[in-house]
Backbone as a chain_set.jsonl record, in Angstrom:
{"seq": "VQAQVESGGGSVETGGSLRLSCVTSISGYYCMAWFRQIPGKERENVARINIAGERTEYVDSVKGRFTISRDNAKKTLYLQMNNLKPEDTADYVCATLRSCPGDAGSDWRPRTWGRGTQVIVSS", "coords": {"N": [[0.858, -1.226, -0.125], [0.444, 2.185, -0.786], [2.327, 5.02, 0.836], [1.284, 7.643, 0.259], [-0.911, 8.745, -2.039], [-1.239, 10.695, -4.719], [-2.947, 13.076, -7.034], [-4.537, 15.307, -9.469], [-2.85, 15.692, -11.545], [-2.269, 16.744, -14.981], [-2.874, 17.981, -18.555], [-1.882, 21.215, -19.466], [-1.962, 24.403, -20.913], [0.882, 26.965, -21.329], [0.904, 29.066, -18.845], [-1.323, 28.213, -17.561], [-3.281, 26.558, -14.738], [-3.002, 24.065, -12.254], [-4.228, 22.172, -9.357], [-2.599, 19.983, -7.308], [-3.164, 17.095, -5.209], [-2.42, 15.243, -2.473], [-2.936, 12.46, -0.492], [-2.456, 11.056, 2.556], [-1.494, 8.057, 3.855], [-0.676, 6.962, 6.25], [-0.037, 6.785, 9.799], [-0.084, 9.541, 12.276], [1.594, 12.602, 11.991], [3.466, 14.469, 9.831], [6.2, 16.944, 8.835], [5.961, 17.835, 5.348], [6.641, 17.452, 1.675], [6.651, 18.499, -1.863], [8.158, 16.999, -4.766], [9.685, 17.267, -7.809], [10.423, 15.509, -10.651], [11.873, 14.657, -13.63], [12.688, 12.773, -16.295], [15.529, 11.179, -16.764], [16.875, 13.148, -15.406], [17.967, 14.538, -12.296], [16.169, 14.374, -9.429], [14.158, 17.07, -7.968], [13.802, 19.453, -5.75], [10.624, 21.167, -4.586], [8.98, 22.177, -2.912], [8.233, 22.847, 0.388], [6.861, 22.134, 3.724], [5.842, 22.744, 6.985], [4.402, 21.042, 9.974], [2.154, 22.189, 11.227], [1.198, 24.013, 9.243], [2.123, 26.697, 8.908], [4.494, 27.319, 8.334], [6.654, 27.276, 5.415], [8.275, 26.742, 2.423], [10.077, 27.458, -0.475], [11.384, 26.311, -3.968], [13.613, 28.479, -5.832], [12.612, 28.789, -8.393], [10.167, 28.329, -8.513], [8.965, 30.323, -7.059], [6.339, 32.389, -5.911], [4.636, 31.557, -7.852], [3.832, 28.921, -7.162], [1.806, 27.122, -4.599], [2.028, 25.823, -1.547], [0.15, 23.699, 0.58], [-1.745, 22.615, 3.538], [-4.242, 20.041, 4.987], [-4.744, 18.776, 7.416], [-6.855, 17.556, 8.978], [-8.014, 15.999, 6.944], [-5.778, 14.699, 6.11], [-4.24, 15.432, 3.666], [-2.268, 17.096, 1.359], [-1.4, 19.773, -0.53], [-0.869, 21.123, -3.425], [-0.714, 24.167, -5.129], [-0.626, 25.419, -8.518], [0.142, 28.014, -10.375], [0.323, 30.336, -13.381], [1.561, 28.209, -15.205], [4.668, 26.944, -16.582], [6.31, 25.682, -19.327], [8.885, 24.357, -18.58], [8.057, 23.616, -16.372], [7.103, 20.94, -16.614], [6.807, 17.631, -15.597], [6.979, 14.594, -13.439], [5.166, 14.962, -10.465], [5.767, 14.339, -6.953], [4.822, 13.724, -3.847], [5.837, 13.545, -0.558], [6.664, 12.461, 2.663], [8.931, 13.899, 5.3], [12.129, 13.705, 6.739], [12.825, 15.676, 8.38], [11.939, 19.069, 9.425], [11.079, 22.411, 7.975], [12.865, 25.01, 9.12], [13.831, 23.862, 11.092], [16.952, 23.064, 13.124], [19.448, 22.622, 11.106], [18.052, 21.388, 9.147], [16.89, 19.406, 6.101], [15.797, 18.132, 3.058], [15.617, 15.236, 2.97], [13.454, 12.567, 2.556], [10.834, 10.368, 3.693], [9.076, 8.794, 3.676], [7.06, 8.187, -0.002], [5.283, 8.943, -2.487], [3.621, 7.684, -5.467], [3.403, 9.719, -7.659], [2.32, 12.24, -10.041], [1.71, 13.365, -13.219], [2.472, 16.14, -14.766], [1.958, 18.077, -17.379], [3.214, 20.901, -19.641], [2.372, 22.805, -22.193], [3.628, 24.687, -24.922]], "CA": [[-0.071, -0.163, -0.257], [1.535, 3.463, -0.921], [1.966, 5.65, 1.766], [0.771, 8.651, -0.189], [-1.29, 9.045, -3.082], [-1.299, 12.099, -5.663], [-3.849, 13.35, -7.983], [-4.525, 16.48, -10.063], [-1.904, 16.178, -12.787], [-2.57, 16.617, -16.226], [-1.893, 18.49, -19.352], [-2.177, 22.563, -19.622], [-1.103, 25.214, -21.832], [1.49, 27.844, -20.634], [0.068, 30.151, -18.112], [-2.625, 27.668, -16.851], [-3.097, 26.498, -13.331], [-3.372, 23.047, -11.632], [-4.104, 21.842, -8.591], [-2.094, 18.84, -7.231], [-3.665, 16.822, -3.893], [-1.856, 14.003, -2.161], [-3.546, 11.852, 0.537], [-1.507, 10.313, 3.131], [-2.455, 6.937, 4.706], [0.139, 6.758, 7.452], [-0.624, 7.391, 10.898], [0.817, 10.568, 12.686], [1.482, 13.735, 11.026], [4.728, 14.956, 9.298], [6.481, 17.932, 7.737], [5.843, 17.172, 3.989], [7.031, 18.06, 0.541], [6.385, 17.966, -3.269], [9.346, 17.081, -5.356], [9.447, 16.933, -9.242], [11.073, 14.231, -11.625], [12.031, 14.71, -15.158], [13.052, 11.757, -16.925], [16.889, 11.189, -17.258], [17.398, 14.526, -14.546], [17.769, 14.728, -10.9], [14.836, 14.819, -8.652], [14.096, 18.602, -7.609], [12.808, 19.872, -4.573], [9.644, 22.049, -5.078], [8.172, 23.248, -1.736], [7.719, 21.803, 1.751], [5.674, 22.567, 4.782], [5.855, 22.209, 8.443], [3.207, 20.103, 10.553], [1.031, 23.163, 11.566], [1.112, 24.447, 8.078], [2.339, 27.852, 8.745], [5.968, 27.725, 7.495], [6.691, 27.104, 4.035], [9.828, 27.06, 1.786], [9.963, 27.185, -2.066], [12.85, 26.561, -4.435], [13.387, 30.031, -6.667], [11.975, 28.69, -9.874], [8.437, 28.397, -8.262], [8.45, 30.91, -5.955], [5.298, 33.535, -6.496], [3.748, 30.765, -8.851], [3.221, 28.01, -6.475], [1.644, 27.535, -2.979], [1.955, 24.635, -0.759], [-0.733, 24.064, 1.573], [-2.089, 21.077, 4.014], [-5.155, 19.958, 5.666], [-4.306, 17.65, 8.306], [-8.001, 16.823, 9.315], [-8.212, 15.557, 5.891], [-4.501, 14.155, 5.915], [-4.032, 15.666, 2.401], [-1.299, 17.985, 1.09], [-1.827, 20.37, -1.88], [0.017, 22.059, -4.358], [-1.637, 24.95, -6.136], [0.175, 25.808, -9.283], [-0.37, 28.812, -11.244], [1.333, 30.565, -14.181], [2.642, 27.082, -15.306], [5.644, 27.268, -17.923], [6.993, 24.39, -20.018], [9.748, 23.83, -17.785], [7.222, 22.596, -14.979], [6.662, 19.577, -17.178], [7.758, 16.659, -14.72], [5.998, 14.123, -12.849], [5.392, 15.417, -9.065], [5.449, 13.182, -6.092], [4.856, 14.162, -2.609], [6.725, 13.035, 0.387], [6.691, 12.871, 4.412], [10.216, 14.438, 5.577], [12.794, 13.194, 8.259], [13.052, 17.193, 9.302], [11.033, 20.102, 9.177], [11.722, 23.763, 7.63], [13.207, 25.855, 10.423], [14.896, 23.133, 12.43], [18.292, 23.459, 12.855], [20.106, 21.247, 10.422], [16.732, 20.405, 8.509], [17.365, 19.217, 5.132], [14.808, 17.794, 2.408], [15.373, 14.116, 2.993], [12.267, 11.926, 2.395], [10.563, 9.243, 4.89], [7.916, 7.986, 2.72], [6.957, 8.406, -1.074], [3.861, 8.591, -3.435], [3.907, 7.441, -6.753], [3.523, 10.559, -8.434], [1.151, 12.552, -10.779], [2.199, 13.787, -14.341], [2.17, 17.486, -15.147], [2.64, 18.128, -18.882], [2.811, 22.101, -19.82], [2.583, 22.831, -23.51], [3.811, 26.059, -25.114]], "C": [[0.932, 1.223, 0.056], [0.889, 4.191, 0.371], [1.11, 6.956, 1.283], [0.276, 8.451, -1.638], [-1.96, 10.498, -3.738], [-2.086, 12.122, -6.661], [-3.799, 14.673, -8.275], [-3.733, 16.514, -11.038], [-2.519, 16.315, -13.951], [-2.053, 17.682, -17.18], [-2.782, 20.023, -19.686], [-1.553, 23.116, -20.42], [-0.464, 26.199, -20.497], [0.69, 29.152, -19.995], [-1.295, 29.768, -17.356], [-2.115, 27.196, -15.508], [-3.759, 24.9, -13.207], [-3.388, 22.843, -10.023], [-3.955, 20.412, -7.851], [-2.433, 18.666, -5.588], [-2.716, 15.602, -3.795], [-2.477, 13.804, -0.657], [-2.69, 10.916, 0.973], [-2.273, 9.247, 3.842], [-1.733, 6.589, 6.027], [-0.237, 7.405, 8.46], [0.38, 8.489, 11.644], [0.794, 11.78, 11.371], [3.036, 14.17, 11.268], [4.805, 16.154, 8.747], [6.35, 17.144, 6.283], [6.347, 17.753, 2.984], [6.496, 17.667, -0.733], [7.913, 18.364, -3.667], [8.677, 16.915, -6.803], [10.55, 16.078, -9.896], [11.057, 14.273, -13.003], [12.719, 13.353, -15.476], [14.738, 11.735, -17.225], [17.49, 12.321, -16.015], [17.248, 14.009, -13.351], [16.633, 14.884, -10.415], [15.228, 16.365, -7.949], [13.207, 18.649, -6.672], [12.152, 21.13, -5.1], [9.213, 22.736, -4.021], [7.855, 22.061, -0.652], [7.182, 22.813, 2.828], [5.922, 21.883, 5.919], [4.191, 21.581, 8.827], [1.88, 20.867, 10.691], [0.42, 23.731, 10.073], [1.503, 25.815, 7.74], [3.967, 28.411, 8.234], [6.107, 26.801, 6.221], [8.191, 27.324, 3.415], [9.635, 26.335, 0.187], [11.333, 27.205, -2.714], [12.404, 27.76, -5.51], [12.639, 29.765, -7.837], [10.628, 28.76, -9.638], [7.793, 29.439, -7.273], [7.651, 31.972, -6.62], [4.512, 33.044, -7.449], [2.877, 29.84, -7.79], [2.84, 28.11, -5.017], [1.225, 26.377, -2.63], [0.823, 24.682, 0.313], [-1.227, 22.457, 2.401], [-3.597, 21.218, 4.993], [-5.211, 18.861, 6.483], [-5.572, 16.845, 8.9], [-8.25, 15.751, 8.043], [-7.129, 14.454, 5.596], [-4.138, 14.43, 4.259], [-3.351, 17.094, 2.334], [-1.697, 18.418, -0.405], [-0.712, 21.137, -2.412], [-0.689, 22.771, -5.626], [-0.613, 25.562, -7.152], [-0.469, 26.808, -10.397], [0.783, 29.282, -12.337], [2.381, 29.295, -14.749], [3.594, 27.514, -16.485], [6.071, 25.787, -18.37], [7.849, 23.791, -19.136], [9.517, 23.453, -16.705], [7.16, 21.439, -15.611], [7.294, 18.597, -16.152], [6.688, 15.537, -14.088], [6.279, 14.61, -11.034], [5.017, 14.388, -8.124], [5.607, 13.8, -4.739], [5.41, 13.154, -1.545], [6.621, 13.248, 2.007], [8.176, 13.093, 4.368], [10.627, 13.983, 6.825], [12.765, 14.555, 8.946], [12.157, 18.256, 8.697], [11.753, 21.622, 8.827], [11.668, 24.467, 9.167], [13.671, 24.934, 11.381], [16.033, 23.243, 12.249], [18.866, 22.092, 12.025], [19.224, 20.584, 9.51], [17.417, 20.309, 7.056], [15.77, 18.79, 4.192], [14.563, 16.062, 2.255], [14.112, 13.26, 3.153], [12.015, 10.74, 3.42], [9.83, 8.292, 3.97], [7.379, 8.547, 1.311], [5.7, 8.068, -1.523], [4.539, 8.167, -4.811], [4.115, 8.409, -8.064], [2.319, 10.819, -9.347], [1.616, 13.552, -12.224], [1.76, 15.098, -14.519], [2.884, 17.869, -16.454], [1.993, 19.902, -19.047], [3.199, 22.401, -21.268], [2.811, 24.24, -23.687], [3.055, 26.472, -26.241]], "O": [[1.864, 1.298, 0.858], [-0.247, 4.152, 0.843], [0.193, 7.278, 2.038], [1.085, 7.982, -2.438], [-2.914, 11.152, -3.316], [-2.029, 11.115, -7.366], [-3.12, 15.382, -7.532], [-3.831, 17.583, -11.64], [-3.657, 15.85, -13.878], [-1.026, 18.297, -16.894], [-3.959, 20.066, -20.043], [-0.528, 22.575, -20.837], [-0.864, 26.299, -19.337], [0.035, 29.998, -20.604], [-2.088, 30.512, -16.779], [-0.953, 27.314, -15.119], [-4.743, 24.529, -13.848], [-2.482, 23.409, -9.412], [-4.948, 19.693, -7.741], [-2.191, 19.547, -4.762], [-2.279, 15.024, -4.79], [-2.53, 14.697, 0.189], [-2.169, 10.074, 0.241], [-3.393, 9.397, 4.328], [-2.334, 5.89, 6.843], [-0.751, 8.515, 8.32], [1.592, 8.284, 11.588], [0.221, 11.807, 10.282], [3.666, 14.233, 12.323], [3.819, 16.63, 8.186], [6.629, 15.95, 6.176], [6.649, 18.906, 3.291], [5.902, 16.593, -0.814], [8.632, 19.298, -3.313], [7.518, 16.555, -7.009], [11.668, 16.153, -9.387], [10.041, 13.841, -13.548], [13.416, 12.941, -14.549], [15.072, 12.498, -18.132], [18.693, 12.217, -15.772], [16.472, 13.066, -13.197], [15.915, 15.664, -11.041], [16.335, 16.695, -7.522], [12.107, 18.097, -6.644], [12.713, 21.971, -5.803], [9.046, 23.948, -4.154], [7.435, 20.909, -0.76], [7.123, 24.038, 2.73], [6.177, 20.679, 5.967], [3.162, 21.662, 8.157], [0.777, 20.411, 10.39], [-0.795, 23.83, 9.902], [1.349, 26.241, 6.595], [4.383, 29.521, 7.903], [5.634, 25.665, 6.173], [9.071, 28.006, 3.942], [9.244, 25.226, -0.179], [12.275, 27.863, -2.273], [11.266, 27.968, -5.929], [11.964, 30.703, -8.264], [9.889, 29.232, -10.502], [6.648, 29.487, -6.822], [8.032, 32.477, -7.677], [3.698, 33.791, -7.992], [1.666, 29.924, -7.585], [3.352, 28.938, -4.264], [0.262, 25.821, -3.158], [0.623, 25.75, 0.891], [-1.053, 21.363, 1.864], [-3.957, 22.245, 5.569], [-5.87, 17.91, 6.062], [-5.441, 15.678, 9.269], [-8.71, 14.647, 8.331], [-7.428, 13.441, 4.963], [-3.726, 13.443, 3.65], [-3.705, 18.054, 3.019], [-2.173, 17.673, -1.262], [0.197, 21.67, -1.775], [-1.081, 22.278, -6.683], [0.286, 26.236, -6.648], [-1.39, 26.485, -11.147], [1.92, 28.813, -12.303], [3.611, 29.345, -14.75], [3.244, 28.398, -17.267], [6.093, 24.861, -17.56], [7.599, 22.618, -18.86], [10.373, 22.987, -15.954], [7.169, 20.587, -14.722], [8.464, 18.861, -15.875], [5.498, 15.736, -14.335], [7.383, 14.588, -10.49], [4.089, 13.616, -8.365], [6.645, 14.436, -4.559], [5.375, 11.949, -1.794], [6.488, 14.398, 2.425], [8.776, 12.53, 3.452], [9.897, 13.84, 7.806], [12.674, 14.526, 10.174], [11.735, 18.204, 7.542], [12.824, 21.946, 9.34], [10.789, 24.461, 10.029], [13.892, 25.328, 12.526], [16.364, 23.561, 11.106], [18.718, 20.902, 12.302], [19.449, 19.45, 9.086], [18.387, 21.023, 6.802], [14.7, 19.152, 4.679], [13.619, 15.587, 1.623], [13.711, 13.39, 4.309], [12.989, 10.195, 3.939], [10.154, 7.139, 3.682], [7.183, 9.751, 1.483], [5.059, 7.107, -1.099], [5.722, 8.303, -5.124], [4.703, 8.134, -9.11], [1.437, 9.976, -9.51], [1.869, 14.711, -11.897], [0.542, 15.25, -14.423], [4.104, 17.96, -16.593], [0.847, 20.248, -18.757], [4.385, 22.24, -21.557], [2.361, 25.042, -22.869], [3.068, 27.651, -26.595]]}, "num_chains": 1, "name": "protein.A"}
């Protein structure tokens, strides 16, 4: 059984929007993140969020366009993606994290993964 299940991917034109969701089935609450993977390239961090949802971090390439959020009652993580660009095309995967943004020495190392949802942005 996959720890997280993502949905919401699809094909859009440049400038369009998508909202990704990730439902987690593991017990407890963790800091979480979205990553993206382009075949043949290294996995890229996208955004991460703490357990309460009030602390977020983004990579520079998505700042101002993407918003990460969570609903702990629904055990769901979201990624609102606006003003999408062709370079955003990738498989988007959510993960629970081993540490949290703001923690001393925190990083983006994942604990559990989902399978991903594909996003295609055409020019």
